[in-house]
Each structure stands twice: as C-alpha cells, then as structure tokens.
Amino acid sequence: MPTFAFLIRTGAFFGIFFGLLIAEWLAPRTAAAQKKSFRVLFHLGISIANSVILYLVMTWPTVSAIVYTERHGVGAAHLLGLGGWAEIAATIILFDIWDYWMHRAFHKVPFMWRFHRAHHSDMELDVTTAARFHIGELVLSGCSKCLMILVWGPSLWGLVTFDLLLNAASLFHHSNVNIPMALQDKIERLIVTPRMHRCHHSLHRDCFNTNFATILSLWDRLFGSYRWSRVKSELELVGLSSPRGAATMKIKPFLLTPL
Ligand SMILES: [Zn+2]
C-alpha cells in the first residue's frame, strides 16, 4: 500500500508538472531569462534525487506512525470517531494549517531558514521552482509530519489526498502561466494563486514574510500574513539579494546553501 500511494503521488506530481510546463510554454506570464530546458533538468534532477532519499528515509517512520495510531486508536481523529470523507476533509484542513505554520517557522527560525533559502534563491519563478527544495528542509518537514500523525491519527488515504492537493497547489502557484489578474482575484478567495505566491518570493520589502499558505489562502487572512499585491514593482524581481547570478543554478552551491 505505501508503495502504491508513493506511485500515485509521484505520478500525479509529474502529470501536473508537465501539464503546467506546456501551459507556460503556450502562454507565459513573463519571458524566461534563463534557458528553460536547463531549469527543467536542474530542478527535476534535484526533485528526483530528493524523492529517492525521502522514499528510503521517510517511508518507514511515516507508515509506522500511521499503523501505530490505527492499531492503538491514538490521535484526535480516532478519539473523535472520525472516518470516511469526514476524516479525509479534516485531515486536509488540519495538515494545511500545519504546513502554513511550518512555512512560517522555516522563515522565522534561523536554522530552518538556512535550508528554506535554497528554495528562495531561485531568481525566476515557474513550475520548476516547485521542485527546488533542499533535502534538509524536506526531512525536517517529514519528521514534524510524523509528530502531527501521532497527534491527529489520520488514515493513509487522508494523508495521500492531502499530499496530492499540496503538490498540485504548489506546482500551480509557482507556475508562470499568464492568468488574468481579475480571474486570480476570484481564485485567490479560496486557494493560493501564482500572483499571491510571487509576492512571497519577491525582493520587495513589503512582500517580505507574507503569503505563507500552500493550499487555502484563508490561513494568511486568518493569521495576519496576507498581502494582496497587484503593484508591478512588487511582482517583478524574485529571489534573494544574495546569492544572485550563475551560482543559484549550480548544484554544489545549492547543496551547500545551509552552510
Ligand atoms: Zn518561503
């Protein structure tokens, strides 16, 4: 079952990835400064290596945590007697809130920022950026997710559905597809849009530490970190003030970012 879930998750990721890649090619929001084929190879290479490591390192603790909570009735979902779609819906909402606060922690805690800045050092934003994460960040997230599993006690399918939505949302809001602002305004009432997340990656000081949500935009509104951004200067330059240039697309500096 875990291998089946892993295959569904990975298959959906690459399906949506290539779908959005074609959409970016047909209707890009901004012209790419870097060679697109290189961005695809560089970021997909990182993502595939990360997936293999995560599969080897995190599958056992994650599945063990799920099996333990199910066998012993541990976790709030079991205590509340939640099952079926109610449990899946509650798991998605709860883990989306967890993801929001983890993202805030990755910006706030200096040790965690060391890893997360590898994602933010990308000087362009497109669907490939969603595949650009340091393995250290993914392992830290995976460990905290195991703790969440012990506290909440979700089903395997609740977690798989959340993972599918999380990946789809991340690929979508990093994408460089030309979606009219008026339409993004409407979508943004429910989920995070590319415009909303571009502000999160912006170099503009007013955008710094805003728009942390991944799936539902509600959490930024609720916890006071939402920024509605349509000003061109806020959405122009993305990345970090340092590093910039060729170093941001080289594997050794990328892996050594936390140091
Ligand atoms: Zn961030």
CSV table of C-alpha atoms and ligand atoms in Angstrom, one decimal:
chain,number,residue,atom,x,y,z
A,1,MET,CA,0.0,0.0,0.0
A,2,PRO,CA,2.7,2.6,0.9
A,3,THR,CA,4.5,1.9,-2.5
A,4,PHE,CA,1.1,2.2,-4.3
A,5,ALA,CA,0.5,5.6,-2.5
A,6,PHE,CA,4.0,6.7,-3.4
A,7,LEU,CA,3.5,5.9,-7.1
A,8,ILE,CA,0.1,7.7,-7.2
A,9,ARG,CA,1.7,10.8,-5.5
A,10,THR,CA,4.8,10.7,-7.9
A,11,GLY,CA,2.7,10.1,-11.0
A,12,ALA,CA,0.3,12.9,-10.2
A,13,PHE,CA,3.3,15.3,-9.5
A,14,PHE,CA,4.9,14.6,-12.9
A,15,GLY,CA,1.5,14.7,-14.7
A,16,ILE,CA,0.6,18.2,-13.3
A,17,PHE,CA,4.3,19.3,-13.7
A,18,PHE,CA,4.4,18.6,-17.4
A,19,GLY,CA,0.8,19.9,-18.0
A,20,LEU,CA,1.8,23.3,-16.4
A,21,LEU,CA,5.1,23.3,-18.3
A,22,ILE,CA,3.1,23.1,-21.6
A,23,ALA,CA,0.8,25.8,-20.4
A,24,GLU,CA,3.8,28.0,-19.5
A,25,TRP,CA,5.2,27.4,-23.0
A,26,LEU,CA,1.9,28.3,-24.7
A,27,ALA,CA,1.0,31.3,-22.5
A,28,PRO,CA,3.9,32.5,-20.3
A,29,ARG,CA,3.3,35.4,-17.8
A,30,THR,CA,6.9,36.7,-18.2
A,31,ALA,CA,9.6,35.6,-20.7
A,32,ALA,CA,12.3,33.4,-19.1
A,33,ALA,CA,15.7,34.9,-18.7
A,34,GLN,CA,17.3,31.5,-18.0
A,35,LYS,CA,17.2,28.7,-20.5
A,36,LYS,CA,14.0,26.8,-19.8
A,37,SER,CA,15.3,23.3,-20.7
A,38,PHE,CA,18.2,23.8,-18.2
A,39,ARG,CA,15.8,24.9,-15.5
A,40,VAL,CA,13.7,21.8,-16.1
A,41,LEU,CA,16.7,19.5,-16.0
A,42,PHE,CA,18.3,21.2,-12.9
A,43,HIS,CA,15.2,21.3,-10.8
A,44,LEU,CA,13.8,17.9,-11.9
A,45,GLY,CA,17.2,16.4,-11.1
A,46,ILE,CA,17.0,17.8,-7.6
A,47,SER,CA,13.4,16.6,-7.2
A,48,ILE,CA,14.1,13.0,-8.4
A,49,ALA,CA,17.1,12.7,-6.0
A,50,ASN,CA,15.0,14.1,-3.2
A,51,SER,CA,12.2,11.7,-3.9
A,52,VAL,CA,14.5,8.7,-3.8
A,53,ILE,CA,16.1,9.8,-0.5
A,54,LEU,CA,12.7,10.6,1.0
A,55,TYR,CA,11.3,7.2,0.0
A,56,LEU,CA,14.3,5.5,1.6
A,57,VAL,CA,14.4,7.6,4.8
A,58,MET,CA,10.9,8.8,5.5
A,59,THR,CA,8.5,6.0,4.3
A,60,TRP,CA,9.2,3.7,7.3
A,61,PRO,CA,8.7,6.3,10.1
A,62,THR,CA,5.6,7.8,8.3
A,63,VAL,CA,3.9,4.4,7.7
A,64,SER,CA,4.9,3.2,11.2
A,65,ALA,CA,3.3,6.3,12.8
A,66,ILE,CA,0.1,5.7,10.8
A,67,VAL,CA,-0.1,2.0,11.7
A,68,TYR,CA,0.7,2.7,15.3
A,69,THR,CA,-2.2,5.3,15.6
A,70,GLU,CA,-4.6,3.0,13.8
A,71,ARG,CA,-3.8,-0.1,15.9
A,72,HIS,CA,-3.9,1.6,19.2
A,73,GLY,CA,-6.6,4.2,18.5
A,74,VAL,CA,-4.1,7.0,19.1
A,75,GLY,CA,-4.8,10.6,17.9
A,76,ALA,CA,-7.6,13.1,18.0
A,77,ALA,CA,-9.3,11.7,14.8
A,78,HIS,CA,-9.7,8.3,16.5
A,79,LEU,CA,-10.9,9.8,19.7
A,80,LEU,CA,-13.5,11.8,17.8
A,81,GLY,CA,-14.5,8.7,15.9
A,82,LEU,CA,-13.9,10.3,12.5
A,83,GLY,CA,-13.9,8.1,9.5
A,84,GLY,CA,-14.5,8.2,5.7
A,85,TRP,CA,-14.8,11.5,3.9
A,86,ALA,CA,-15.1,13.5,7.2
A,87,GLU,CA,-11.7,12.3,8.3
A,88,ILE,CA,-10.1,12.9,4.9
A,89,ALA,CA,-11.6,16.5,4.8
A,90,ALA,CA,-10.5,17.2,8.4
A,91,THR,CA,-7.0,15.8,7.7
A,92,ILE,CA,-6.6,18.1,4.6
A,93,ILE,CA,-7.6,21.2,6.6
A,94,LEU,CA,-5.5,20.3,9.6
A,95,PHE,CA,-2.4,19.4,7.7
A,96,ASP,CA,-2.8,22.5,5.5
A,97,ILE,CA,-2.7,24.6,8.7
A,98,TRP,CA,0.3,22.6,9.9
A,99,ASP,CA,2.0,23.3,6.6
A,100,TYR,CA,1.3,27.1,6.9
A,101,TRP,CA,2.9,27.2,10.4
A,102,MET,CA,5.9,25.1,9.3
A,103,HIS,CA,6.5,27.5,6.4
A,104,ARG,CA,6.4,30.5,8.9
A,105,ALA,CA,8.9,28.6,11.1
A,106,PHE,CA,11.2,28.0,8.1
A,107,HIS,CA,11.3,31.8,7.7
A,108,LYS,CA,11.5,32.7,11.3
A,109,VAL,CA,13.9,30.2,12.8
A,110,PRO,CA,17.5,30.9,11.6
A,111,PHE,CA,18.5,27.2,11.5
A,112,MET,CA,15.4,26.3,9.4
A,113,TRP,CA,15.8,29.3,7.1
A,114,ARG,CA,19.3,28.0,6.2
A,115,PHE,CA,17.5,25.2,4.4
A,116,HIS,CA,14.5,27.0,3.1
A,117,ARG,CA,16.6,29.8,1.5
A,118,ALA,CA,17.8,27.2,-1.1
A,119,HIS,CA,14.2,27.3,-2.4
A,120,HIS,CA,14.0,31.1,-2.3
A,121,SER,CA,17.3,31.6,-4.1
A,122,ASP,CA,15.7,30.9,-7.4
A,123,MET,CA,15.9,34.1,-9.5
A,124,GLU,CA,12.9,33.1,-11.6
A,125,LEU,CA,9.6,31.7,-10.7
A,126,ASP,CA,7.9,28.9,-12.7
A,127,VAL,CA,6.6,25.4,-12.3
A,128,THR,CA,10.1,24.0,-11.9
A,129,THR,CA,10.7,26.2,-8.7
A,130,ALA,CA,8.1,23.9,-7.0
A,131,ALA,CA,10.7,21.0,-7.5
A,132,ARG,CA,13.5,23.1,-5.9
A,133,PHE,CA,13.8,22.2,-2.3
A,134,HIS,CA,16.8,21.3,-0.2
A,135,ILE,CA,16.6,17.7,1.1
A,136,GLY,CA,17.3,19.0,4.7
A,137,GLU,CA,14.0,21.0,4.5
A,138,LEU,CA,12.1,18.0,3.3
A,139,VAL,CA,13.5,15.7,6.0
A,140,LEU,CA,12.7,18.3,8.7
A,141,SER,CA,9.2,18.7,7.4
A,142,GLY,CA,8.8,14.9,7.2
A,143,CYS,CA,9.8,14.5,10.8
A,144,SER,CA,7.4,17.1,12.0
A,145,LYS,CA,4.7,15.5,9.9
A,146,CYS,CA,5.3,12.2,11.8
A,147,LEU,CA,4.6,14.1,15.0
A,148,MET,CA,1.4,15.5,13.5
A,149,ILE,CA,0.4,12.0,12.5
A,150,LEU,CA,0.8,10.8,16.2
A,151,VAL,CA,-1.3,13.8,17.4
A,152,TRP,CA,-4.1,13.6,14.8
A,153,GLY,CA,-4.1,9.9,13.7
A,154,PRO,CA,-5.0,10.3,10.0
A,155,SER,CA,-5.8,7.4,7.6
A,156,LEU,CA,-3.3,6.6,4.9
A,157,TRP,CA,-5.8,7.9,2.3
A,158,GLY,CA,-6.3,11.1,4.2
A,159,LEU,CA,-2.6,11.8,4.0
A,160,VAL,CA,-2.2,10.7,0.4
A,161,THR,CA,-5.1,13.0,-0.6
A,162,PHE,CA,-3.5,15.9,1.3
A,163,ASP,CA,-0.1,15.2,-0.4
A,164,LEU,CA,-1.8,15.2,-3.8
A,165,LEU,CA,-3.5,18.5,-3.2
A,166,LEU,CA,-0.4,20.0,-1.6
A,167,ASN,CA,1.8,19.1,-4.6
A,168,ALA,CA,-0.9,20.3,-7.1
A,169,ALA,CA,-1.3,23.6,-5.3
A,170,SER,CA,2.5,24.1,-5.0
A,171,LEU,CA,3.0,23.4,-8.7
A,172,PHE,CA,0.1,25.8,-9.6
A,173,HIS,CA,1.1,28.8,-7.5
A,174,HIS,CA,4.8,28.6,-8.6
A,175,SER,CA,3.8,28.4,-12.3
A,176,ASN,CA,4.4,31.2,-14.8
A,177,VAL,CA,1.2,30.9,-16.7
A,178,ASN,CA,-0.5,34.1,-17.8
A,179,ILE,CA,-3.7,34.1,-15.8
A,180,PRO,CA,-5.7,37.4,-15.9
A,181,MET,CA,-5.5,39.3,-12.6
A,182,ALA,CA,-9.3,39.6,-12.4
A,183,LEU,CA,-9.5,35.8,-12.5
A,184,GLN,CA,-6.7,35.4,-10.0
A,185,ASP,CA,-8.6,37.7,-7.7
A,186,LYS,CA,-11.6,35.3,-7.8
A,187,ILE,CA,-9.4,32.2,-7.4
A,188,GLU,CA,-7.5,33.8,-4.5
A,189,ARG,CA,-10.6,33.9,-2.3
A,190,LEU,CA,-10.2,30.2,-2.0
A,191,ILE,CA,-6.7,29.0,-2.9
A,192,VAL,CA,-3.3,30.5,-3.3
A,193,THR,CA,-2.6,31.9,-6.8
A,194,PRO,CA,0.7,32.5,-8.7
A,195,ARG,CA,0.4,36.2,-8.1
A,196,MET,CA,-0.1,35.7,-4.3
A,197,HIS,CA,2.9,33.4,-4.1
A,198,ARG,CA,5.1,35.5,-6.4
A,199,CYS,CA,4.7,38.2,-3.7
A,200,HIS,CA,6.1,35.7,-1.2
A,201,HIS,CA,9.2,35.2,-3.4
A,202,SER,CA,9.6,38.9,-4.2
A,203,LEU,CA,12.6,41.0,-3.3
A,204,HIS,CA,10.3,43.9,-2.4
A,205,ARG,CA,10.5,44.7,1.3
A,206,ASP,CA,6.7,45.0,1.7
A,207,CYS,CA,6.3,41.4,0.5
A,208,PHE,CA,8.8,40.0,2.9
A,209,ASN,CA,7.3,37.4,5.2
A,210,THR,CA,3.8,37.4,3.7
A,211,ASN,CA,1.6,34.8,1.9
A,212,PHE,CA,2.9,31.6,3.5
A,213,ALA,CA,-0.2,29.4,2.7
A,214,THR,CA,0.1,26.5,0.3
A,215,ILE,CA,-3.5,25.3,-0.5
A,216,LEU,CA,-6.1,27.5,1.1
A,217,SER,CA,-5.4,31.3,1.1
A,218,LEU,CA,-7.6,31.5,4.2
A,219,TRP,CA,-4.7,30.9,6.7
A,220,ASP,CA,-2.9,34.0,5.6
A,221,ARG,CA,-6.0,36.1,6.0
A,222,LEU,CA,-6.8,34.5,9.4
A,223,PHE,CA,-3.3,34.7,10.8
A,224,GLY,CA,-2.5,38.2,9.5
A,225,SER,CA,0.1,37.5,6.9
A,226,TYR,CA,-1.9,38.0,3.7
A,227,ARG,CA,-0.8,40.6,1.1
A,228,TRP,CA,-2.9,41.4,-1.9
A,229,SER,CA,-0.4,42.5,-4.4
A,230,ARG,CA,-1.0,44.0,-7.8
A,231,VAL,CA,1.8,46.6,-7.9
A,232,LYS,CA,4.2,45.8,-10.7
A,233,SER,CA,7.3,46.6,-8.7
A,234,GLU,CA,6.3,44.1,-6.0
A,235,LEU,CA,5.9,41.3,-8.6
A,236,GLU,CA,9.0,42.0,-10.7
A,237,LEU,CA,12.2,40.8,-9.0
A,238,VAL,CA,12.1,37.5,-7.2
A,239,GLY,CA,14.8,35.6,-5.3
A,240,LEU,CA,17.3,36.7,-2.6
A,241,SER,CA,19.6,39.7,-2.6
A,242,SER,CA,22.4,37.1,-2.2
A,243,PRO,CA,23.2,34.8,-3.8
A,244,ARG,CA,22.3,36.0,-7.3
A,245,GLY,CA,23.6,35.1,-10.7
A,246,ALA,CA,25.0,31.8,-12.1
A,247,ALA,CA,25.7,30.3,-8.6
A,248,THR,CA,21.9,29.9,-8.0
A,249,MET,CA,21.8,27.3,-10.7
A,250,LYS,CA,24.8,25.2,-9.7
A,251,ILE,CA,24.4,22.0,-7.8
A,252,LYS,CA,27.3,22.3,-5.3
A,253,PRO,CA,26.4,25.9,-4.1
A,254,PHE,CA,22.7,24.7,-3.9
A,255,LEU,CA,23.5,21.7,-1.7
A,256,LEU,CA,25.9,23.8,0.4
A,257,THR,CA,23.3,26.6,1.0
A,258,PRO,CA,22.7,25.7,4.6
A,259,LEU,CA,26.4,26.1,5.4
B,1,ZN,ZN,9.0,30.6,1.8
